[in-house]
C-alpha cells in the first residue's frame, strides 16, 4: 500500500506527517499490515513553517527550506521523527530549487540513502 506525506502538508509543524505516523502505527499495532506491506514516501523542500522562520518577517530562513544538503538531512530527520519511523522507502524533491546547484541536491539525496534514511530517490 503506497503512503505519501510531505513536511508542508497540513500546515505548520508537519501535521500530516504526525497523523500519517499515527495511522501507520495503528495499522501495525492491530495487525492490519506489516511494515513490509507499506511503501512510505515523503517530499522535502518547503519545511514545516514552525520556529525555523524569521518571526519578524514571517519568511523562511535560508536553511529551513530548499534542497541544500543541510535542509535535506535535517528535514528528513524531522520528518522521520514526526512519523515515528526509522526510514522511508522513497523520498522526493517537492520542487526544483534554483538557489542550490543540482550536484549539491544529488549529493544530499545520496547522503540520505547512504545513511539508511531512505531507499530510493
mmCIF file of C-alpha atoms in Angstrom:
data_model
loop_
_atom_site.group_PDB
_atom_site.id
_atom_site.type_symbol
_atom_site.label_atom_id
_atom_site.label_comp_id
_atom_site.label_asym_id
_atom_site.label_seq_id
_atom_site.Cartn_x
_atom_site.Cartn_y
_atom_site.Cartn_z
ATOM 1 C CA UNK A 1 0.000 0.000 0.000
ATOM 2 C CA UNK A 2 1.559 3.347 -1.006
ATOM 3 C CA UNK A 3 1.645 6.100 1.618
ATOM 4 C CA UNK A 4 2.660 9.694 0.735
ATOM 5 C CA UNK A 5 3.391 12.562 3.104
ATOM 6 C CA UNK A 6 5.261 15.865 2.898
ATOM 7 C CA UNK A 7 6.755 18.167 5.501
ATOM 8 C CA UNK A 8 4.485 21.021 4.377
ATOM 9 C CA UNK A 9 1.173 19.144 4.134
ATOM 10 C CA UNK A 10 -1.287 20.016 6.870
ATOM 11 C CA UNK A 11 0.290 23.330 7.839
ATOM 12 C CA UNK A 12 2.912 24.352 10.349
ATOM 13 C CA UNK A 13 4.590 21.644 12.340
ATOM 14 C CA UNK A 14 4.178 18.781 9.862
ATOM 15 C CA UNK A 15 0.617 17.906 10.902
ATOM 16 C CA UNK A 16 0.032 15.442 8.053
ATOM 17 C CA UNK A 17 3.195 13.509 8.870
ATOM 18 C CA UNK A 18 2.200 13.217 12.511
ATOM 19 C CA UNK A 19 -1.257 11.947 11.554
ATOM 20 C CA UNK A 20 0.209 9.598 8.958
ATOM 21 C CA UNK A 21 2.611 8.200 11.540
ATOM 22 C CA UNK A 22 -0.248 7.585 13.974
ATOM 23 C CA UNK A 23 -2.264 5.793 11.270
ATOM 24 C CA UNK A 24 0.722 3.675 10.243
ATOM 25 C CA UNK A 25 1.392 2.697 13.859
ATOM 26 C CA UNK A 26 -2.271 1.886 14.483
ATOM 27 C CA UNK A 27 -2.277 -0.450 11.469
ATOM 28 C CA UNK A 28 0.926 -2.106 12.670
ATOM 29 C CA UNK A 29 -0.387 -2.497 16.222
ATOM 30 C CA UNK A 30 -3.684 -4.040 15.106
ATOM 31 C CA UNK A 31 -2.094 -6.321 12.527
ATOM 32 C CA UNK A 32 -3.826 -4.717 9.545
ATOM 33 C CA UNK A 33 -0.446 -4.536 7.819
ATOM 34 C CA UNK A 34 3.254 -5.011 8.398
ATOM 35 C CA UNK A 35 5.976 -2.507 7.531
ATOM 36 C CA UNK A 36 6.850 -4.697 4.531
ATOM 37 C CA UNK A 37 3.312 -4.144 3.171
ATOM 38 C CA UNK A 38 3.828 -0.374 3.005
ATOM 39 C CA UNK A 39 5.728 1.845 0.589
ATOM 40 C CA UNK A 40 6.119 5.079 2.526
ATOM 41 C CA UNK A 41 7.344 8.240 0.847
ATOM 42 C CA UNK A 42 7.759 11.862 1.734
ATOM 43 C CA UNK A 43 8.619 15.093 -0.038
ATOM 44 C CA UNK A 44 11.176 17.665 1.051
ATOM 45 C CA UNK A 45 11.566 21.333 0.184
ATOM 46 C CA UNK A 46 9.101 23.646 1.935
ATOM 47 C CA UNK A 47 9.888 22.895 5.579
ATOM 48 C CA UNK A 48 7.219 22.904 8.247
ATOM 49 C CA UNK A 49 6.892 26.643 8.826
ATOM 50 C CA UNK A 50 7.427 26.422 12.547
ATOM 51 C CA UNK A 51 10.138 28.177 14.548
ATOM 52 C CA UNK A 52 12.578 27.860 11.660
ATOM 53 C CA UNK A 53 11.178 31.080 10.271
ATOM 54 C CA UNK A 54 12.295 34.635 10.936
ATOM 55 C CA UNK A 55 9.470 35.685 13.270
ATOM 56 C CA UNK A 56 9.928 39.387 12.496
ATOM 57 C CA UNK A 57 9.213 38.895 8.778
ATOM 58 C CA UNK A 58 7.397 35.523 8.731
ATOM 59 C CA UNK A 59 9.708 34.395 5.922
ATOM 60 C CA UNK A 60 11.617 31.128 5.934
ATOM 61 C CA UNK A 61 15.237 31.319 6.966
ATOM 62 C CA UNK A 62 17.835 30.114 4.413
ATOM 63 C CA UNK A 63 18.231 26.631 5.914
ATOM 64 C CA UNK A 64 14.577 25.992 6.791
ATOM 65 C CA UNK A 65 13.509 25.334 3.180
ATOM 66 C CA UNK A 66 15.044 24.206 -0.073
ATOM 67 C CA UNK A 67 17.141 21.347 -1.373
ATOM 68 C CA UNK A 68 20.505 22.066 0.215
ATOM 69 C CA UNK A 69 22.222 19.078 1.759
ATOM 70 C CA UNK A 70 21.664 20.644 5.182
ATOM 71 C CA UNK A 71 17.910 21.018 4.739
ATOM 72 C CA UNK A 72 17.536 17.612 3.087
ATOM 73 C CA UNK A 73 19.226 15.912 6.045
ATOM 74 C CA UNK A 74 17.551 17.935 8.786
ATOM 75 C CA UNK A 75 14.183 17.860 7.012
ATOM 76 C CA UNK A 76 14.363 14.088 6.612
ATOM 77 C CA UNK A 77 15.341 13.510 10.256
ATOM 78 C CA UNK A 78 12.465 15.726 11.411
ATOM 79 C CA UNK A 79 10.041 14.040 9.010
ATOM 80 C CA UNK A 80 11.005 10.580 10.265
ATOM 81 C CA UNK A 81 10.628 11.733 13.857
ATOM 82 C CA UNK A 82 7.135 13.117 13.175
ATOM 83 C CA UNK A 83 6.079 9.849 11.519
ATOM 84 C CA UNK A 84 7.777 7.661 14.143
ATOM 85 C CA UNK A 85 9.800 5.811 11.516
ATOM 86 C CA UNK A 86 13.431 4.832 11.046
ATOM 87 C CA UNK A 87 13.321 5.183 7.247
ATOM 88 C CA UNK A 88 11.085 5.870 4.252
ATOM 89 C CA UNK A 89 11.097 3.842 1.086
ATOM 90 C CA UNK A 90 11.064 6.822 -1.241
ATOM 91 C CA UNK A 91 11.986 10.494 -0.887
ATOM 92 C CA UNK A 92 11.059 13.175 -3.417
ATOM 93 C CA UNK A 93 12.225 16.711 -4.017
ATOM 94 C CA UNK A 94 8.937 18.623 -3.825
ATOM 95 C CA UNK A 95 10.115 21.084 -6.488
ATOM 96 C CA UNK A 96 13.358 22.340 -8.043
ATOM 97 C CA UNK A 97 15.449 24.763 -6.009
ATOM 98 C CA UNK A 98 17.031 27.438 -8.201
ATOM 99 C CA UNK A 99 19.248 28.555 -5.278
ATOM 100 C CA UNK A 100 21.024 25.199 -4.985
ATOM 101 C CA UNK A 101 23.233 23.549 -7.583
ATOM 102 C CA UNK A 102 21.793 20.237 -8.753
ATOM 103 C CA UNK A 103 25.018 18.462 -7.756
ATOM 104 C CA UNK A 104 24.509 19.500 -4.123
ATOM 105 C CA UNK A 105 20.945 18.211 -4.184
ATOM 106 C CA UNK A 106 22.006 14.894 -5.718
ATOM 107 C CA UNK A 107 24.802 14.507 -3.146
ATOM 108 C CA UNK A 108 22.314 15.338 -0.387
ATOM 109 C CA UNK A 109 19.820 12.740 -1.619
ATOM 110 C CA UNK A 110 22.581 10.124 -1.866
ATOM 111 C CA UNK A 111 23.629 11.011 1.683
ATOM 112 C CA UNK A 112 20.091 10.153 2.881
ATOM 113 C CA UNK A 113 20.256 6.798 1.128
ATOM 114 C CA UNK A 114 23.779 6.058 2.383
ATOM 115 C CA UNK A 115 22.634 6.737 5.973
ATOM 116 C CA UNK A 116 19.652 4.374 5.614
ATOM 117 C CA UNK A 117 17.080 7.134 5.961
ATOM 118 C CA UNK A 118 15.581 6.388 2.525
ATOM 119 C CA UNK A 119 15.930 3.634 -0.049
ATOM 120 C CA UNK A 120 15.126 5.450 -3.314
ATOM 121 C CA UNK A 121 15.109 8.990 -4.601
#
